[in-house]
XYZ file of C-alpha atoms in Angstrom:
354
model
C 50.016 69.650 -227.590
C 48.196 68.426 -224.141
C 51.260 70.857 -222.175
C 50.480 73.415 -224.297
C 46.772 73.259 -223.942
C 46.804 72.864 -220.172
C 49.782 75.533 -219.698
C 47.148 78.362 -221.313
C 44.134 77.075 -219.358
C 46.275 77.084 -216.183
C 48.082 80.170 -217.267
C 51.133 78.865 -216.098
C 53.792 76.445 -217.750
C 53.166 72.527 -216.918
C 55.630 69.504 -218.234
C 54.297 65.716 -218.317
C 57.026 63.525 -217.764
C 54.832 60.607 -219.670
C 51.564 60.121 -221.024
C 49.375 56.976 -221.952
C 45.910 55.839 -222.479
C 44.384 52.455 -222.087
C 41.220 51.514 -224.017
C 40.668 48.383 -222.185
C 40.556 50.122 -218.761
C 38.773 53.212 -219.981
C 41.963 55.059 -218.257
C 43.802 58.161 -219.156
C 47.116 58.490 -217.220
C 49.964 61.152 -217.273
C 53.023 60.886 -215.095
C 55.415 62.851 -213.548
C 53.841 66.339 -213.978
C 55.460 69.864 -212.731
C 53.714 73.360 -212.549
C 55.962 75.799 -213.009
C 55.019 79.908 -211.580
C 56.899 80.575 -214.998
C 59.606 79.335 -217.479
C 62.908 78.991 -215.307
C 61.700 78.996 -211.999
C 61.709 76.254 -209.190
C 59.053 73.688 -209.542
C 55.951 74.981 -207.581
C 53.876 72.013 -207.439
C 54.872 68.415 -208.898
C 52.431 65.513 -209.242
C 53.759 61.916 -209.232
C 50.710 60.651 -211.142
C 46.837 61.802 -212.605
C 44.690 58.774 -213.401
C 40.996 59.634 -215.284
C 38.373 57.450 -215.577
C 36.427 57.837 -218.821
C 33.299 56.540 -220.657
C 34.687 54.156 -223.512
C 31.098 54.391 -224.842
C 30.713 58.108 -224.982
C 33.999 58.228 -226.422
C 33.371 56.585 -228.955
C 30.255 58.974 -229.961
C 32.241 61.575 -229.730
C 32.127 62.983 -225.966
C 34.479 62.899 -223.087
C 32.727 61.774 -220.128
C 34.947 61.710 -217.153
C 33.670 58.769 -214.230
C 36.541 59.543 -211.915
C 40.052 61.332 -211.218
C 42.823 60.168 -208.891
C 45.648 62.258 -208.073
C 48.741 60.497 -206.320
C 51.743 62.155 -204.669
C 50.998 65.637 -205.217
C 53.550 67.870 -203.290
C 53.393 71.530 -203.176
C 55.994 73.800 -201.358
C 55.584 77.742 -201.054
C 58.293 80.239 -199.916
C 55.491 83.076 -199.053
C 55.895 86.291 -200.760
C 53.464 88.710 -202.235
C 54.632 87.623 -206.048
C 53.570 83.997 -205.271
C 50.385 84.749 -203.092
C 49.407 86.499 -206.344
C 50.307 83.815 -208.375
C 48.572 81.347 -206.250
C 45.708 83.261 -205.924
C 45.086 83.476 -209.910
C 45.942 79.756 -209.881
C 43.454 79.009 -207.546
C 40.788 81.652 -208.926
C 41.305 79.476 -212.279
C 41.174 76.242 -210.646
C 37.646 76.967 -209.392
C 36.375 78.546 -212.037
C 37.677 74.976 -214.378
C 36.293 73.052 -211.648
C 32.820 74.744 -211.804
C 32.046 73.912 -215.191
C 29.550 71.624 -216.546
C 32.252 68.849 -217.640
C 33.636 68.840 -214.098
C 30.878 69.347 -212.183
C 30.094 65.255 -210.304
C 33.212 64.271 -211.114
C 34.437 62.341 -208.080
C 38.017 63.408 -207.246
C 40.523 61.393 -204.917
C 43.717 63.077 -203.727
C 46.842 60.220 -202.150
C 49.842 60.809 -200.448
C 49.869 64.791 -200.933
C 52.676 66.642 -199.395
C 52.577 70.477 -198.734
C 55.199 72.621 -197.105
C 54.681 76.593 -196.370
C 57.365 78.774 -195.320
C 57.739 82.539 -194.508
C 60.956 83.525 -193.838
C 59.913 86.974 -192.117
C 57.999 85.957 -189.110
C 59.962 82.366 -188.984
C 57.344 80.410 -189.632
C 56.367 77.050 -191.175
C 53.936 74.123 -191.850
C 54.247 71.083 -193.217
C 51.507 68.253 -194.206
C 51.840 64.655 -194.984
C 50.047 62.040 -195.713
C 47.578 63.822 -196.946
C 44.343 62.821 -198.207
C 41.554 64.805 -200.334
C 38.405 63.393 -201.729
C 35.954 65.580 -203.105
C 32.227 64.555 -204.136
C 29.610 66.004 -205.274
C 25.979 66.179 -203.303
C 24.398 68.249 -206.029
C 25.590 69.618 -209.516
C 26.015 73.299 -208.012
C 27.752 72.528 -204.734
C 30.778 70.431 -203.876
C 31.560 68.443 -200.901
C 35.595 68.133 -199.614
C 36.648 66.157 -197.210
C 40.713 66.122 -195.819
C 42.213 64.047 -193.305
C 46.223 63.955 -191.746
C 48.153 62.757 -189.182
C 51.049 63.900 -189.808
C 51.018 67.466 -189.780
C 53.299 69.993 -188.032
C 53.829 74.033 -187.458
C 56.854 75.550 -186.498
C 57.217 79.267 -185.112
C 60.283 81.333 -183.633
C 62.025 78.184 -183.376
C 59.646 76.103 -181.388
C 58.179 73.367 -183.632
C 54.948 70.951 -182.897
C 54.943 67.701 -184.136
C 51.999 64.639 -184.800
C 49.299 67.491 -185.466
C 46.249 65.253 -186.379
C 43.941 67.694 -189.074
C 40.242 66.493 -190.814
C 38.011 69.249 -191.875
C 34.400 68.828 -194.309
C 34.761 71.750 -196.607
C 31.779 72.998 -199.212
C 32.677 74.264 -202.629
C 30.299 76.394 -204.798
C 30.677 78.742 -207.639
C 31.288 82.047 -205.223
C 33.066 80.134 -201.900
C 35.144 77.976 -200.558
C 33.753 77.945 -197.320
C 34.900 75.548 -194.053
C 31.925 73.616 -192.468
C 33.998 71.994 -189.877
C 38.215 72.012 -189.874
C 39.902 70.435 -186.711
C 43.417 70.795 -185.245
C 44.074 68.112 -182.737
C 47.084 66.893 -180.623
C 46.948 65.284 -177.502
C 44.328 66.679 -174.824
C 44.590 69.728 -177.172
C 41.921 70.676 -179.783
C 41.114 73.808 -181.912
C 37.764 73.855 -184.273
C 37.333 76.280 -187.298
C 34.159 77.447 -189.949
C 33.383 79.790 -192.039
C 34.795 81.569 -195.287
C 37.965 80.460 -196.116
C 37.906 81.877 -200.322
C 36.164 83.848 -202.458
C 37.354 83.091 -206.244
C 36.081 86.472 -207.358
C 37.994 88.645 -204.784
C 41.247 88.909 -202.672
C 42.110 86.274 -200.462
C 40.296 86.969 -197.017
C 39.858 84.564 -194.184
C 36.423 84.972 -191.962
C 36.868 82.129 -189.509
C 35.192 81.654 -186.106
C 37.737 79.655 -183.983
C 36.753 77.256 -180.611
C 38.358 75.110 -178.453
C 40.535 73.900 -175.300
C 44.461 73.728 -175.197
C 46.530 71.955 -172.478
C 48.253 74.423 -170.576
C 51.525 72.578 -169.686
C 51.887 71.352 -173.637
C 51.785 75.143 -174.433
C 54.095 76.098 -172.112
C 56.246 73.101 -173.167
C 56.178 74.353 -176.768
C 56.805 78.154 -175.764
C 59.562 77.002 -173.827
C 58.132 78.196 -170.598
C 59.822 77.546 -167.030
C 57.643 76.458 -163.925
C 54.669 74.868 -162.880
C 52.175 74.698 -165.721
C 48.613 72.910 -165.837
C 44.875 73.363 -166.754
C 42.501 73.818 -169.940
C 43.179 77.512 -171.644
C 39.812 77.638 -173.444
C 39.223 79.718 -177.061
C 36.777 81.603 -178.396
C 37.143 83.786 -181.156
C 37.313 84.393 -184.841
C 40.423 84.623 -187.480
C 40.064 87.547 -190.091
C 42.291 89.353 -192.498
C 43.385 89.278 -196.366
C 47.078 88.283 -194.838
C 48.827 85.387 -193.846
C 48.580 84.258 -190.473
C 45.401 86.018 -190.171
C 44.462 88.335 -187.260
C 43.098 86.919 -183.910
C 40.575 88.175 -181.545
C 38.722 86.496 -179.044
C 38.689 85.061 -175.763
C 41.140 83.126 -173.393
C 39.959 81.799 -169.928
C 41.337 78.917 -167.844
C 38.661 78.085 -165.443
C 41.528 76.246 -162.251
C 44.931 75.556 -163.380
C 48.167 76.534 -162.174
C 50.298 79.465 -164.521
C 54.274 79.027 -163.982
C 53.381 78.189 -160.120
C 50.347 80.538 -159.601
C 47.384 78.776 -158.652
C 44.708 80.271 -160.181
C 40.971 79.364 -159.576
C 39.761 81.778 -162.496
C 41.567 83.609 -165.338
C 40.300 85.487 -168.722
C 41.910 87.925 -171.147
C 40.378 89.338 -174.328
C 43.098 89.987 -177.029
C 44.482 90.314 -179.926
C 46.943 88.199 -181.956
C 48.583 90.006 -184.956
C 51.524 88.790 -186.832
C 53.867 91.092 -184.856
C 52.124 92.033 -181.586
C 49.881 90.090 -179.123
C 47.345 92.782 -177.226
C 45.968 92.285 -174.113
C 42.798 94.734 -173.833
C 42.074 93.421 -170.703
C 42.611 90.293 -168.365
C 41.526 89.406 -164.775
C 42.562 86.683 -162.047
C 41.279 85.501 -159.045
C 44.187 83.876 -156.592
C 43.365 81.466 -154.031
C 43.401 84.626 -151.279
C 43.125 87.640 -153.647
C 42.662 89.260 -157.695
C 44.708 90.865 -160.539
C 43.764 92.831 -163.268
C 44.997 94.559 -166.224
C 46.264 95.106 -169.751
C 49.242 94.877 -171.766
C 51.069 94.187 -174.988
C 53.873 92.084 -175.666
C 55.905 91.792 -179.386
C 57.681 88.401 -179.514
C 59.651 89.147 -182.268
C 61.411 92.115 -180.657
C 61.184 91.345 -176.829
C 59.294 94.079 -176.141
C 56.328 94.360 -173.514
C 54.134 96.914 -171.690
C 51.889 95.717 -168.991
C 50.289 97.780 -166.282
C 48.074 95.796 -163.668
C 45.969 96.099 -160.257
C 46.588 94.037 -157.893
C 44.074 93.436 -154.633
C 44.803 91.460 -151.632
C 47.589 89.623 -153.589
C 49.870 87.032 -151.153
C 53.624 87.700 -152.147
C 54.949 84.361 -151.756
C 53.686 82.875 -154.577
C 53.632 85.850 -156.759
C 57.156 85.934 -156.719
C 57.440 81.958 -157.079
C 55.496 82.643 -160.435
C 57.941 85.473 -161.137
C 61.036 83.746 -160.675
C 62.434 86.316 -157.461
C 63.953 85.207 -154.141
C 60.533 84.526 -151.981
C 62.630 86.847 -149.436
C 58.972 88.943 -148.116
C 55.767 87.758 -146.697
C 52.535 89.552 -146.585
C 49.382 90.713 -149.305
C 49.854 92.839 -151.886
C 47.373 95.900 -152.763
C 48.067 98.263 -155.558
C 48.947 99.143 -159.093
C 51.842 97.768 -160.952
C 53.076 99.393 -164.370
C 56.094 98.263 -166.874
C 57.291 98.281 -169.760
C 60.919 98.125 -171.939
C 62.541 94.787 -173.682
C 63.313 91.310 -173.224
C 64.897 88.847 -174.476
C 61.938 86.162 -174.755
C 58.883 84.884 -173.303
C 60.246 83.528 -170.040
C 62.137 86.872 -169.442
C 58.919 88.778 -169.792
C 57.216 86.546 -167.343
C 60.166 86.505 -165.267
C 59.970 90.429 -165.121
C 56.432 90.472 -164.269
């Protein structure tokens, strides 16, 4: 009766491996739980075990009053595609809309030991999450506070993976938003911030995020697989938007001194754009030790591709073509306008044709 019951209010079917209750702890528990995205398909999300807290006096009048809920060993895993995004999105949208209510509202909620993997085949991409933990409280009756915390996170992309991600974020929850007031990526000397709307129960899935923060220059090269002489601070500023999965990207990327595959560099910015296909250049300067560059371009990882056209002015050749991987066979500046464009195999090759 409770899987049937629960199955309708989630609108999707659930099976509890065991169920008991326990008058002389005040304690509901059910064990072993799987939500299915329907009858026959692979488990989407199984729970090792939900523990609620009840009232024993207001039970026995004839109410449920719920003191607490623990949820241990949740572990979710998602193979993106626009069925399940749907499916998750309703799941979600009913979540909410359960958790709003006037039975759940103050109910203090403690998550333990949750796992979740994404995947998406198409652009090769993955993340995975352990260890993590949830606990959600409740500041007033209309607005929910959520709090998350990992150290054991990682994201993998194109075959490059990054490991030991630390992630806490504060999160507020009301009847019309989920909405991020602080959500931190760390690793290292590297650090990326995040706020603002991450979902809207009543309408499609869009991110509105403003995005800050520093990265270490050689640990991105590292992970990119980059050749060379990497160092400095690449700072961010921009925001994340868009109803799809990885959201779009635009903003701001400066390194104020650092060194780029050789190239000292006392000043460098680019405004662009990161799409899930294509990352745009609209425009990028440089200031050399002796001279400038300036430009735009476009470069698609997945397919090689690139088209960069740039102005050079008073540029010293020798380290130009250090940073470009050619035979440092001429001396002399360099002043003048340099245009390409065609296919290569990666990253390195595109810097390498530069």
């Amino acid at each position: 009766l409770l899987e049937t019951v629960l199955s309708r209010e989630l609108e999707m079917p659930l099976r509890i491996g065991r169920f008991s209750f326990s008058p002389a702890l005040n304690r509901v528990e059910a064990r072993s739980l799987t939500l299915l995205p329907h009858e026959g398909a692979p488990p989407l999300l199984t729970v090792d075990r939900i523990r609620v807290v009840v009232d024993l006096l207001a039970l026995l009048r004839g109410r449920v009053e719920i003191r607490s809920v623990l949820v241990d060993g949740p572990r979710l895993s998602v193979e993106d595609s626009d069925d399940l995004r749907q499916r998750l999105q309703q799941l979600a949208s009913r979540l909410h809309r359960l958790g709003s209510g006037a039975a759940a509202a103050g109910v203090p909620v403690t998550v333990e030991n949750a796992m979740l993997r994404y995947h998406h085949a198409p652009l090769a991409l993955s993340a995975a999450v352990d260890r993590l933990r949830l606990a959600l409280r409740w500041p007033a009756p209309e607005r929910a506070h959520l709090t998350l915390q990992s150290d054991a996170a990682s994201l993998a992309f194109g075959g490059r993976e990054i490991k030991e991600l630390h992630i806490e974020g504060d999160l507020a929850v009301t009847s019309e938003r989920v909405e991020a007031t602080r959500f931190q990526v760390a690793k290292g000397g590297s650090a990326l911030s995040f706020g603002g709307t991450i979902f809207r129960p009543d309408q499609s899935p869009t991110t509105e995020l403003h995005a800050a923060g520093a990265l270490d220059v050689a640990s991105l090269a590292s992970v990119l697989g980059l050749s060379g002489s990497w160092d400095g601070l690449l700072q961010v500023q921009g925001s994340l938007a868009g109803e799809r999965f990885p959201p779009e990207f635009r903003g701001t990327l400066a390194v104020a001194a650092g060194v780029l595959r050789g190239l000292p560099l006392r000043q460098a910015e680019a405004r662009v754009v990161l799409g899930r296909e294509r990352l745009t250049l609209i425009a990028f300067s440089a200031r050399t030790e002796d001279g400038s560059l300036s430009g735009s371009g476009s470069f698609e990882p997945g397919h090689g591709g690139y088209d960069v056209s740039a102005r050079l002015d008073d540029v010293s050749l020798k380290p130009l073509l250090h940073a470009a991987g050619r035979p440092e066979t001429l001396l002399g500046r360099l002043t003048g306008r340099v245009e390409g464009h065609g296919r290569g195999k990666n990253l390195a090759e595109f810097v390498g044709l530069g």
